[in-house]
Tab-separated table of N, CA and C in Angstrom:
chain	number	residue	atom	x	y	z
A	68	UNK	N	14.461	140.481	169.329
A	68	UNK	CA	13.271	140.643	168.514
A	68	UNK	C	12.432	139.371	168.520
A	69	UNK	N	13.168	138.010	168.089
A	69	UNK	CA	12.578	137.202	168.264
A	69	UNK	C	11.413	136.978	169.386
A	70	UNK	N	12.303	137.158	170.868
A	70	UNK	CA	11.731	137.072	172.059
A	70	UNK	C	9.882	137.809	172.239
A	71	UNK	N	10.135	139.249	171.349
A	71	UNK	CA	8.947	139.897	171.647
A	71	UNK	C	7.908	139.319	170.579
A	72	UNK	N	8.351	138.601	169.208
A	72	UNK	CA	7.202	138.041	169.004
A	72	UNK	C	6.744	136.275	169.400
A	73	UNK	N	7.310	136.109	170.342
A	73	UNK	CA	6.993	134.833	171.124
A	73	UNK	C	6.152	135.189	172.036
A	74	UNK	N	5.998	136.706	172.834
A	74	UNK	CA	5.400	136.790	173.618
A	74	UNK	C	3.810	137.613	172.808
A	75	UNK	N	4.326	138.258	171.846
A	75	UNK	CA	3.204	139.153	170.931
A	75	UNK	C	2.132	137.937	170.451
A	76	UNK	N	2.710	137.283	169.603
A	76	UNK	CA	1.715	136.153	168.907
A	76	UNK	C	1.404	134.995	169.596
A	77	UNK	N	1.971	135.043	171.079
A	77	UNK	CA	1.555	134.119	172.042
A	77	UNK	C	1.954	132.700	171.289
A	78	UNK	N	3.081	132.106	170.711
A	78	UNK	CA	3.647	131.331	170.193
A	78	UNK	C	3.444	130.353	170.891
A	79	UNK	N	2.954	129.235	170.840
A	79	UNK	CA	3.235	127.924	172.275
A	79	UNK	C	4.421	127.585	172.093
A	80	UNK	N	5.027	126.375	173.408
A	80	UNK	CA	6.459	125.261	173.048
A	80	UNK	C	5.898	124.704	172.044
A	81	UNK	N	4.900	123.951	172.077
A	81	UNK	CA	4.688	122.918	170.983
A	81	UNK	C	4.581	123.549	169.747
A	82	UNK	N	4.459	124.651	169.275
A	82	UNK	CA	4.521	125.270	168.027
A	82	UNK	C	5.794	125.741	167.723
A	83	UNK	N	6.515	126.388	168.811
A	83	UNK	CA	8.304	126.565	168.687
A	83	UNK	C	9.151	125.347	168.074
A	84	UNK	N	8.478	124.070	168.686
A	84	UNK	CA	9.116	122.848	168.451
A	84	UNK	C	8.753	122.140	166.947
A	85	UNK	N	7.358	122.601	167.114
A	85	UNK	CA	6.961	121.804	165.021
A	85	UNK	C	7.499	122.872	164.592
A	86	UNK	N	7.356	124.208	163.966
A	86	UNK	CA	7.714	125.247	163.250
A	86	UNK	C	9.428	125.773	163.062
A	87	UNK	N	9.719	125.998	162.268
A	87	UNK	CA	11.137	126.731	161.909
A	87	UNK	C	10.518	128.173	161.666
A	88	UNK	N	10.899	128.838	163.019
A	88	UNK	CA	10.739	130.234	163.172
A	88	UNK	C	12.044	130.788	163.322
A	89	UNK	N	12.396	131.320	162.183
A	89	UNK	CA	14.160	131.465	162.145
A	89	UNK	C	14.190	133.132	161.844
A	90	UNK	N	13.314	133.594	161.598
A	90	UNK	CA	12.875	135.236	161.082
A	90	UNK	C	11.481	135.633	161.283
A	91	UNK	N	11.186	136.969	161.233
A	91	UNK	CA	10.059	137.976	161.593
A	91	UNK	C	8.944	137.461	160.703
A	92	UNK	N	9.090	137.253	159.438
A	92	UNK	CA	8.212	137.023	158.632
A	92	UNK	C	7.720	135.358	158.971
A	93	UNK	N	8.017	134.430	159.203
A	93	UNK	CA	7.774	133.058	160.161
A	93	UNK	C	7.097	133.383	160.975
A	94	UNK	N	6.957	134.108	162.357
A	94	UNK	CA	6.275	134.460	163.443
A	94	UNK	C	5.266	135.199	162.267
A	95	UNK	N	4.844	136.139	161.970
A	95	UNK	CA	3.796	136.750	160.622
A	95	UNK	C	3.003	135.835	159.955
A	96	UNK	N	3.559	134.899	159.417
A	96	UNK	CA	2.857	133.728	158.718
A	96	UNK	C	1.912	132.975	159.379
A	97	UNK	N	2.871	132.550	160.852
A	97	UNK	CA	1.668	131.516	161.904
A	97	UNK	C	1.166	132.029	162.428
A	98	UNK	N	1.446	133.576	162.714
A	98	UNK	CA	0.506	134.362	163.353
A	98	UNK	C	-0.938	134.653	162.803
A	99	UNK	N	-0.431	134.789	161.692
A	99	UNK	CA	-1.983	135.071	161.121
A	99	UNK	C	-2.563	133.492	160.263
A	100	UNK	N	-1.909	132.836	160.332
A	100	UNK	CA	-2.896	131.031	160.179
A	100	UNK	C	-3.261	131.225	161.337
A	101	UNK	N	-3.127	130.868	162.697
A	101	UNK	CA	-3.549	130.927	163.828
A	101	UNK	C	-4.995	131.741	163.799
A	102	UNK	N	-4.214	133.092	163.513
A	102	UNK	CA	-5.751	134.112	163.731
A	102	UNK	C	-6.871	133.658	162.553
A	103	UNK	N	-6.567	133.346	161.502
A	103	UNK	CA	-7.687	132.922	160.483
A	103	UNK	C	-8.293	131.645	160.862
A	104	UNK	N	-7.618	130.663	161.662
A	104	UNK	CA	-7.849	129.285	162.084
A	104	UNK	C	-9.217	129.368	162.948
A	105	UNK	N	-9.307	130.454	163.665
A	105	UNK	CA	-9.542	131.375	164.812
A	105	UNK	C	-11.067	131.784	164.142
A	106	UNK	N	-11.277	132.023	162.778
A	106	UNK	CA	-12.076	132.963	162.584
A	106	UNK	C	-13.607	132.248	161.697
A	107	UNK	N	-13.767	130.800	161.738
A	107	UNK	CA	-14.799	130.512	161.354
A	107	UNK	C	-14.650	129.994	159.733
A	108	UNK	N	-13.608	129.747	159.110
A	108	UNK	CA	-13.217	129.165	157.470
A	108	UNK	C	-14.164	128.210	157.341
A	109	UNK	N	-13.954	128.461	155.744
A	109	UNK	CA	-14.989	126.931	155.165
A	109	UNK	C	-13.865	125.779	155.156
A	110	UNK	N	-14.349	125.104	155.218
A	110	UNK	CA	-13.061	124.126	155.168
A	110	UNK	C	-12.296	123.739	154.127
A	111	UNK	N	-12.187	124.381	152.781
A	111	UNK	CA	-11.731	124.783	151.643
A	111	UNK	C	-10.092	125.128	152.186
A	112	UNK	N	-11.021	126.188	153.080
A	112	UNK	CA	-9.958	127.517	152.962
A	112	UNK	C	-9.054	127.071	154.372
A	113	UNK	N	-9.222	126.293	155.486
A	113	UNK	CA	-8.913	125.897	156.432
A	113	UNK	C	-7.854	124.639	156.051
A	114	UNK	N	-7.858	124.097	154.495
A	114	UNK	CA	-7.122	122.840	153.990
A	114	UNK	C	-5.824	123.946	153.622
A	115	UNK	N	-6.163	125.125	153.141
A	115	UNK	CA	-5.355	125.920	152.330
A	115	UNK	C	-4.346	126.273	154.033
A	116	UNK	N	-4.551	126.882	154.864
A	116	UNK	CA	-3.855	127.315	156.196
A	116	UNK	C	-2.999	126.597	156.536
A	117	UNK	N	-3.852	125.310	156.385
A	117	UNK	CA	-3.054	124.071	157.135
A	117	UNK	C	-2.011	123.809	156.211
A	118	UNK	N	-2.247	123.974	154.811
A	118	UNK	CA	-0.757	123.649	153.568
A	118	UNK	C	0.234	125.137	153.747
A	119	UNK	N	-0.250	126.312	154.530
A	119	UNK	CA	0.639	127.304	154.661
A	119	UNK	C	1.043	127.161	155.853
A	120	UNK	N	0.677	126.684	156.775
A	120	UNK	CA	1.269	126.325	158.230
A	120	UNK	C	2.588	125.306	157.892
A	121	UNK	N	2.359	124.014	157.269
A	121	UNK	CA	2.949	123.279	156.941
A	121	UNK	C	4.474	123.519	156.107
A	122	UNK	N	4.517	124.802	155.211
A	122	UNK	CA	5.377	125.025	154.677
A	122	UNK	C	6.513	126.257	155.914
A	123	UNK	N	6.210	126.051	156.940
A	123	UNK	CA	6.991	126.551	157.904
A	123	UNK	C	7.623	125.427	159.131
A	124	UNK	N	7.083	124.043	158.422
A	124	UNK	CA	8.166	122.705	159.039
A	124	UNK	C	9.252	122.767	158.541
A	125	UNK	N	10.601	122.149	158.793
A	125	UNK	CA	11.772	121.743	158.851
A	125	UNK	C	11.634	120.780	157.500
A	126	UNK	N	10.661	119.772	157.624
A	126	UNK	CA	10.140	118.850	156.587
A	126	UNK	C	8.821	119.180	156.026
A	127	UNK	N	8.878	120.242	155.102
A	127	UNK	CA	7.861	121.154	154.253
A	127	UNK	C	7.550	120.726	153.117
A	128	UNK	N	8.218	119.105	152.644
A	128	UNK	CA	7.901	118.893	151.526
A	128	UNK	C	6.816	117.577	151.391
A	129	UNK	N	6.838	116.989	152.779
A	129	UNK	CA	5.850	116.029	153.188
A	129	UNK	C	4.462	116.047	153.215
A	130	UNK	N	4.075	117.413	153.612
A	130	UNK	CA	2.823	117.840	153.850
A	130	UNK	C	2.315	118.286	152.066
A	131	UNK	N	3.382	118.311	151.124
A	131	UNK	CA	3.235	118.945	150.491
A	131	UNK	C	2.705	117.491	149.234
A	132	UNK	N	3.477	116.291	149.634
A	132	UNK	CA	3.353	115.595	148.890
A	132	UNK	C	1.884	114.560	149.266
A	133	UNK	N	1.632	114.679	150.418
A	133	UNK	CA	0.294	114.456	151.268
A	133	UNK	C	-0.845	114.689	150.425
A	134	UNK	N	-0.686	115.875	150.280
A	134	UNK	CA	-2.166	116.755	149.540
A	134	UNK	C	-2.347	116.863	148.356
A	135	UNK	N	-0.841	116.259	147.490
A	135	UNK	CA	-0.685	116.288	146.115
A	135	UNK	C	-1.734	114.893	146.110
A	136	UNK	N	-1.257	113.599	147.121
A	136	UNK	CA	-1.793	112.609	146.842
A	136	UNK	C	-2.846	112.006	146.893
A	137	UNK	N	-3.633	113.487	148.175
A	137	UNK	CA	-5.073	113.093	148.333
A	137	UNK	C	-5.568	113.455	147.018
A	138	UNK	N	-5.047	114.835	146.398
A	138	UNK	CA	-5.877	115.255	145.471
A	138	UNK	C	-6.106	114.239	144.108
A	139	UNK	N	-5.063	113.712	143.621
A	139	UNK	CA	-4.772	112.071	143.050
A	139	UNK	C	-5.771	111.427	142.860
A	140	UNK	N	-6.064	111.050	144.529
A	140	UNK	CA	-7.392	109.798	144.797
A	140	UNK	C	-8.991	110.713	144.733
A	141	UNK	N	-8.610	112.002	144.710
A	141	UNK	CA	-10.327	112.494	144.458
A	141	UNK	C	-10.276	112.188	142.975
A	142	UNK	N	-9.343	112.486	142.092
A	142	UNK	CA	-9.612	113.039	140.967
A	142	UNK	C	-9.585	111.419	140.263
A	143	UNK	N	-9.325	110.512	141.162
A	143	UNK	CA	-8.755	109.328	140.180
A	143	UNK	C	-8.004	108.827	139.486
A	144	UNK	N	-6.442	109.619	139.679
A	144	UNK	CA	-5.829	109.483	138.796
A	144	UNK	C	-4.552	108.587	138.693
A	145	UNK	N	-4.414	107.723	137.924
A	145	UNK	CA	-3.056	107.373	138.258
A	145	UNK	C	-2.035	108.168	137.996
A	146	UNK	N	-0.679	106.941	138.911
A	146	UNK	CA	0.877	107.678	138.997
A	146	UNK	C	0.731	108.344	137.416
């Protein structure tokens, strides 16, 4: 099963290699960031993809603490 959605969602190596695609719903997820990536976003919504892409790394909590910290320095806030 795996195999046919490597070839369905046209998966690259380099995306096999960042991503933990361990189940159907993984291939589903980047499949459709990919296709929305694809489709013209405001860049709102293109920050949002990239934090759902991200939560399909191995190390999902990095990206997570990234964006906590940009949001921090917009808002001004301290620790």
């Amino acid at each position: 099963m795996k195999k046919n959605f490597l070839n369905a969602f046209k998966i690259s190596a380099a995306e096999r290699k960042r991503y933990v695609l361990s189940n159907d719903k993984d291939f589903e997820v980047l499949s459709k960031c990919k296709y929305l990536e694809k489709s013209g976003l405001k860049a709102e919504d293109k920050i949002l993809v990239r934090l759902i892409k991200s939560q399909l790394q191995d190390d999902w909590r990095s990206p997570l603490v990234k964006m906590l910290n940009a949001l921090k320095r917009k808002y001004n806030l301290k620790p």
